[in-house]
Amino acid sequence: MPDHTLFLVVFLCQVLLVSLYLPWKILAHITHVLETHPPADYPRLYPRPVEHYARSRRRFWMLSLTVLAVGLALLAWLGVMPESRDWAGPIALVYFLLQLAPIGLLDWSQLREARLMRERSAVRRASLERRRLRDLVPPGMLGAALITYAGFVLLIAWLRQFDYPWFGGWWNVVVITIGNLILCAIAVKQINRPRRNPHEAPADRKARTRVLVTAMLLTSIAATVFVSLHIGLAAFDQRGLQPAAQSVYFQLLAVITSQIYLVRAADYDAYREDPATV
């Protein structure tokens, strides 16, 4: 299969997965919560009028479908115009950033919801449970992240002997190390940050934090593997496969990130009482 044809197939998967399937999954999750825990029975879960949540769901879905239409238009252009091959990689990157817009809007909305909950809550609960990184992720995953990073360092050390004119050498290790440190800082901040939702049960908060920290670790592993593959394809003169590999990487990031918004709470009892009666 020609490299550009392979990219078109992979890019179609990116369009459908990130702008159709994952938004549909997230929307189904939100709808499930609304139907099984309605505002009448769980008033603390909804600090805004019910109409607001209906509008938010429509806005999220319409924005996702708009981005989907843009992706299909780009796919058609990439398939028809021969000169588009040189733009495959940059287009996949810019489009992926556009695909993150609905998720960014959803995240911003959730932050505002949590702030309203804190403002209206007269009760503050704090868990005294000690939170450590090794308690939130499987030890095997930490080991996998360290092994992946060590393998990347060894790959860079091995490739330095060939004196490729395009090869950045140890700067690749510096960039990956900085990226991993940033992800680690985000994970530590999530573990130690104050409770955003004052009504969230300690067990639910621990489960949500576990998903967030695991997502950071998986992102670290995926980024290291992707950079290794990207450099390896260049070293073996297979640059034509780089755009397809990049698109696969974006899809992995989207799947990892989406899990944060699919966490289901196990304890909704704290949301039952009307804030006005507190």
Short mmCIF file of C-alpha atoms in Angstrom, two decimals:
data_model
loop_
_atom_site.label_atom_id
_atom_site.label_comp_id
_atom_site.label_asym_id
_atom_site.label_seq_id
_atom_site.Cartn_x
_atom_site.Cartn_y
_atom_site.Cartn_z
CA MET A 1 0.00 0.00 0.00
CA PRO A 2 1.43 3.42 -0.96
CA ASP A 3 2.43 5.60 1.98
CA HIS A 4 -0.09 8.33 1.17
CA THR A 5 -2.94 5.83 0.82
CA LEU A 6 -2.02 4.38 4.20
CA PHE A 7 -2.09 7.88 5.67
CA LEU A 8 -5.55 8.53 4.21
CA VAL A 9 -6.89 5.36 5.85
CA VAL A 10 -5.30 6.21 9.20
CA PHE A 11 -6.43 9.84 9.00
CA LEU A 12 -10.01 8.68 8.31
CA CYS A 13 -9.78 6.65 11.52
CA GLN A 14 -8.58 9.77 13.34
CA VAL A 15 -11.52 11.79 12.03
CA LEU A 16 -14.13 9.16 12.95
CA LEU A 17 -12.60 8.12 16.27
CA VAL A 18 -11.78 11.53 17.78
CA SER A 19 -14.65 13.57 16.34
CA LEU A 20 -17.47 11.02 16.26
CA TYR A 21 -17.03 7.90 18.38
CA LEU A 22 -15.32 9.39 21.45
CA PRO A 23 -17.67 12.42 21.65
CA TRP A 24 -20.61 10.02 21.32
CA LYS A 25 -19.23 7.92 24.20
CA ILE A 26 -18.74 11.00 26.38
CA LEU A 27 -22.21 12.30 25.53
CA ALA A 28 -23.74 8.89 26.32
CA HIS A 29 -21.99 8.96 29.69
CA ILE A 30 -23.34 12.43 30.49
CA THR A 31 -26.83 11.42 29.38
CA HIS A 32 -26.68 8.29 31.54
CA VAL A 33 -25.84 10.37 34.62
CA LEU A 34 -28.69 12.79 33.89
CA GLU A 35 -31.21 9.98 33.42
CA THR A 36 -30.18 7.82 36.37
CA HIS A 37 -29.54 10.73 38.75
CA PRO A 38 -32.04 13.45 37.78
CA PRO A 39 -31.93 16.97 39.26
CA ALA A 40 -35.15 16.38 41.21
CA ASP A 41 -33.50 13.63 43.26
CA TYR A 42 -29.90 14.90 43.24
CA PRO A 43 -30.10 18.71 43.37
CA ARG A 44 -26.52 19.18 44.58
CA LEU A 45 -25.21 17.54 41.44
CA TYR A 46 -26.64 20.33 39.28
CA PRO A 47 -25.72 23.85 40.47
CA ARG A 48 -27.33 25.34 37.34
CA PRO A 49 -30.83 25.14 35.84
CA VAL A 50 -31.67 21.90 34.04
CA GLU A 51 -31.98 23.74 30.71
CA HIS A 52 -28.30 24.65 30.90
CA TYR A 53 -27.25 21.00 30.75
CA ALA A 54 -29.48 20.29 27.75
CA ARG A 55 -27.92 23.23 25.91
CA SER A 56 -24.42 22.13 26.90
CA ARG A 57 -24.97 18.65 25.51
CA ARG A 58 -26.30 20.03 22.24
CA ARG A 59 -23.40 22.48 21.97
CA PHE A 60 -20.84 19.76 22.63
CA TRP A 61 -22.39 17.43 20.03
CA MET A 62 -22.81 20.14 17.37
CA LEU A 63 -19.23 21.32 17.82
CA SER A 64 -18.00 17.72 17.49
CA LEU A 65 -20.03 17.22 14.31
CA THR A 66 -18.68 20.48 12.88
CA VAL A 67 -15.12 19.35 13.51
CA LEU A 68 -16.06 15.99 11.95
CA ALA A 69 -17.26 17.76 8.79
CA VAL A 70 -14.02 19.73 8.61
CA GLY A 71 -12.06 16.50 8.90
CA LEU A 72 -13.99 14.81 6.10
CA ALA A 73 -13.42 17.88 3.89
CA LEU A 74 -9.68 17.75 4.62
CA LEU A 75 -9.66 14.02 3.88
CA ALA A 76 -11.28 14.65 0.48
CA TRP A 77 -8.74 17.36 -0.32
CA LEU A 78 -5.84 15.14 0.73
CA GLY A 79 -7.15 12.36 -1.50
CA VAL A 80 -7.73 14.49 -4.60
CA MET A 81 -4.85 16.98 -4.65
CA PRO A 82 -1.45 15.38 -5.38
CA GLU A 83 0.47 18.26 -3.79
CA SER A 84 -1.30 17.62 -0.49
CA ARG A 85 1.10 14.79 0.34
CA ASP A 86 3.70 17.27 1.57
CA TRP A 87 1.16 18.71 3.99
CA ALA A 88 -0.13 15.44 5.44
CA GLY A 89 1.79 15.63 8.71
CA PRO A 90 1.08 19.31 9.52
CA ILE A 91 -2.59 18.91 8.57
CA ALA A 92 -2.96 15.91 10.92
CA LEU A 93 -1.40 17.95 13.73
CA VAL A 94 -3.46 21.12 13.22
CA TYR A 95 -6.65 19.11 12.81
CA PHE A 96 -5.95 17.17 16.01
CA LEU A 97 -5.63 20.45 17.90
CA LEU A 98 -9.00 21.45 16.43
CA GLN A 99 -10.45 18.12 17.54
CA LEU A 100 -9.49 18.96 21.12
CA ALA A 101 -11.79 22.01 21.10
CA PRO A 102 -14.97 20.16 22.23
CA ILE A 103 -13.00 18.43 25.01
CA GLY A 104 -11.53 21.77 26.08
CA LEU A 105 -15.01 23.27 26.22
CA LEU A 106 -16.23 20.33 28.29
CA ASP A 107 -13.31 20.62 30.70
CA TRP A 108 -13.87 24.35 31.14
CA SER A 109 -17.56 23.71 31.84
CA GLN A 110 -16.74 21.08 34.47
CA LEU A 111 -14.35 23.46 36.22
CA ARG A 112 -17.11 26.07 36.42
CA GLU A 113 -19.54 23.47 37.76
CA ALA A 114 -17.10 22.53 40.51
CA ARG A 115 -16.57 26.18 41.42
CA LEU A 116 -20.32 26.74 41.73
CA MET A 117 -20.60 23.66 43.93
CA ARG A 118 -17.90 25.00 46.25
CA GLU A 119 -19.54 28.42 46.42
CA ARG A 120 -22.93 26.96 47.34
CA SER A 121 -21.74 24.31 49.74
CA ALA A 122 -21.77 24.98 53.45
CA VAL A 123 -20.05 21.67 54.18
CA ARG A 124 -16.36 20.93 53.69
CA ARG A 125 -15.10 17.37 53.88
CA ALA A 126 -11.47 16.33 53.77
CA SER A 127 -10.04 12.87 53.45
CA LEU A 128 -7.15 12.07 55.78
CA GLU A 129 -6.04 9.17 53.64
CA ARG A 130 -2.42 9.40 52.56
CA ARG A 131 -2.10 9.71 48.81
CA ARG A 132 1.02 8.39 47.12
CA LEU A 133 1.83 7.76 43.48
CA ARG A 134 2.46 4.04 43.98
CA ASP A 135 -0.96 3.69 45.60
CA LEU A 136 -2.73 5.10 42.54
CA VAL A 137 -1.13 3.21 39.64
CA PRO A 138 -0.06 -0.41 39.18
CA PRO A 139 3.69 -0.88 39.84
CA GLY A 140 4.01 -2.59 36.47
CA MET A 141 2.96 0.59 34.70
CA LEU A 142 5.60 2.64 36.48
CA GLY A 143 8.14 0.03 35.48
CA ALA A 144 6.94 0.11 31.87
CA ALA A 145 7.36 3.89 31.76
CA LEU A 146 10.91 3.66 33.12
CA ILE A 147 11.86 0.84 30.74
CA THR A 148 10.44 2.76 27.77
CA TYR A 149 12.43 5.84 28.73
CA ALA A 150 15.63 3.80 29.23
CA GLY A 151 15.12 2.14 25.84
CA PHE A 152 14.74 5.55 24.23
CA VAL A 153 18.01 6.75 25.75
CA LEU A 154 19.78 3.63 24.48
CA LEU A 155 18.30 4.16 21.00
CA ILE A 156 19.60 7.73 20.89
CA ALA A 157 23.03 6.59 22.08
CA TRP A 158 23.14 3.93 19.35
CA LEU A 159 22.03 6.26 16.55
CA ARG A 160 24.67 8.88 17.42
CA GLN A 161 27.38 6.72 15.84
CA PHE A 162 25.87 7.15 12.34
CA ASP A 163 26.22 10.95 12.19
CA TYR A 164 22.89 11.63 10.48
CA PRO A 165 22.82 15.29 9.42
CA TRP A 166 19.21 15.66 10.59
CA PHE A 167 19.71 13.87 13.91
CA GLY A 168 19.33 16.01 17.05
CA GLY A 169 21.30 13.64 19.25
CA TRP A 170 20.97 14.13 22.97
CA TRP A 171 18.56 17.03 22.45
CA ASN A 172 15.91 14.37 21.83
CA VAL A 173 16.54 13.00 25.30
CA VAL A 174 16.39 16.51 26.77
CA VAL A 175 13.01 17.18 25.14
CA ILE A 176 11.52 13.85 26.24
CA THR A 177 12.90 14.28 29.75
CA ILE A 178 11.35 17.74 30.06
CA GLY A 179 8.05 16.40 28.75
CA ASN A 180 8.08 13.55 31.26
CA LEU A 181 8.90 15.94 34.11
CA ILE A 182 5.94 18.12 33.13
CA LEU A 183 3.63 15.09 33.09
CA CYS A 184 5.02 14.01 36.46
CA ALA A 185 4.38 17.49 37.88
CA ILE A 186 0.80 17.38 36.60
CA ALA A 187 0.30 13.95 38.20
CA VAL A 188 1.70 15.11 41.55
CA LYS A 189 -0.49 18.22 41.44
CA GLN A 190 -3.58 16.09 40.79
CA ILE A 191 -2.71 13.87 43.75
CA ASN A 192 -2.17 16.74 46.17
CA ARG A 193 -4.65 19.35 44.92
CA PRO A 194 -7.58 20.33 47.16
CA ARG A 195 -10.94 18.76 46.47
CA ARG A 196 -12.67 20.60 43.60
CA ASN A 197 -16.04 19.03 44.18
CA PRO A 198 -17.01 19.43 47.87
CA HIS A 199 -19.59 16.61 47.62
CA GLU A 200 -17.37 14.00 45.98
CA ALA A 201 -16.88 10.88 48.07
CA PRO A 202 -13.27 10.02 49.01
CA ALA A 203 -13.47 6.71 47.13
CA ASP A 204 -14.75 8.45 43.98
CA ARG A 205 -12.06 11.08 44.23
CA LYS A 206 -9.40 8.38 44.55
CA ALA A 207 -10.79 6.56 41.51
CA ARG A 208 -10.82 9.77 39.47
CA THR A 209 -7.28 10.65 40.53
CA ARG A 210 -6.14 7.14 39.63
CA VAL A 211 -7.50 7.58 36.10
CA LEU A 212 -5.80 10.99 35.77
CA VAL A 213 -2.42 9.73 36.97
CA THR A 214 -2.67 6.62 34.79
CA ALA A 215 -3.44 8.85 31.81
CA MET A 216 -0.28 10.86 32.50
CA LEU A 217 1.80 7.67 32.61
CA LEU A 218 0.27 6.29 29.44
CA THR A 219 0.84 9.64 27.71
CA SER A 220 4.50 9.51 28.75
CA ILE A 221 4.89 5.99 27.35
CA ALA A 222 3.04 6.84 24.13
CA ALA A 223 5.09 10.01 23.55
CA THR A 224 8.39 8.21 24.09
CA VAL A 225 7.40 5.36 21.78
CA PHE A 226 6.18 7.79 19.12
CA VAL A 227 9.40 9.84 19.11
CA SER A 228 11.42 6.62 18.96
CA LEU A 229 9.36 5.42 15.98
CA HIS A 230 9.57 8.82 14.29
CA ILE A 231 13.37 8.87 14.55
CA GLY A 232 13.62 5.21 13.55
CA LEU A 233 11.57 5.76 10.38
CA ALA A 234 13.85 8.64 9.42
CA ALA A 235 16.96 6.55 10.10
CA PHE A 236 15.71 3.74 7.86
CA ASP A 237 14.63 6.18 5.13
CA GLN A 238 10.92 5.57 5.66
CA ARG A 239 9.82 9.17 6.17
CA GLY A 240 6.73 8.55 4.06
CA LEU A 241 5.28 6.54 6.97
CA GLN A 242 5.77 9.33 9.51
CA PRO A 243 2.43 11.12 8.90
CA ALA A 244 0.50 7.86 9.39
CA ALA A 245 2.46 7.10 12.58
CA GLN A 246 1.75 10.62 13.81
CA SER A 247 -1.98 10.19 13.24
CA VAL A 248 -1.98 6.89 15.15
CA TYR A 249 -0.21 8.67 18.01
CA PHE A 250 -2.87 11.38 18.11
CA GLN A 251 -5.58 8.74 18.25
CA LEU A 252 -3.87 7.06 21.20
CA LEU A 253 -3.69 10.39 23.02
CA ALA A 254 -7.39 11.00 22.37
CA VAL A 255 -8.37 7.57 23.71
CA ILE A 256 -6.22 8.07 26.82
CA THR A 257 -7.59 11.55 27.47
CA SER A 258 -11.22 10.55 26.94
CA GLN A 259 -11.06 8.08 29.83
CA ILE A 260 -10.87 11.03 32.23
CA TYR A 261 -14.38 12.07 31.18
CA LEU A 262 -15.84 8.56 31.35
CA VAL A 263 -15.22 7.89 35.05
CA ARG A 264 -18.44 6.89 36.79
CA ALA A 265 -18.98 7.85 40.40
CA ALA A 266 -20.02 5.08 42.79
CA ASP A 267 -21.49 7.23 45.57
CA TYR A 268 -24.14 9.85 44.78
CA ASP A 269 -25.70 10.06 48.25
CA ALA A 270 -24.03 13.40 49.05
CA TYR A 271 -25.83 14.99 46.08
CA ARG A 272 -29.32 14.16 47.33
CA GLU A 273 -29.80 16.87 49.93
CA ASP A 274 -31.05 20.25 48.75
CA PRO A 275 -28.33 22.89 49.40
CA ALA A 276 -31.04 25.31 50.58
CA THR A 277 -31.78 23.10 53.56
CA VAL A 278 -28.19 22.93 54.78
#
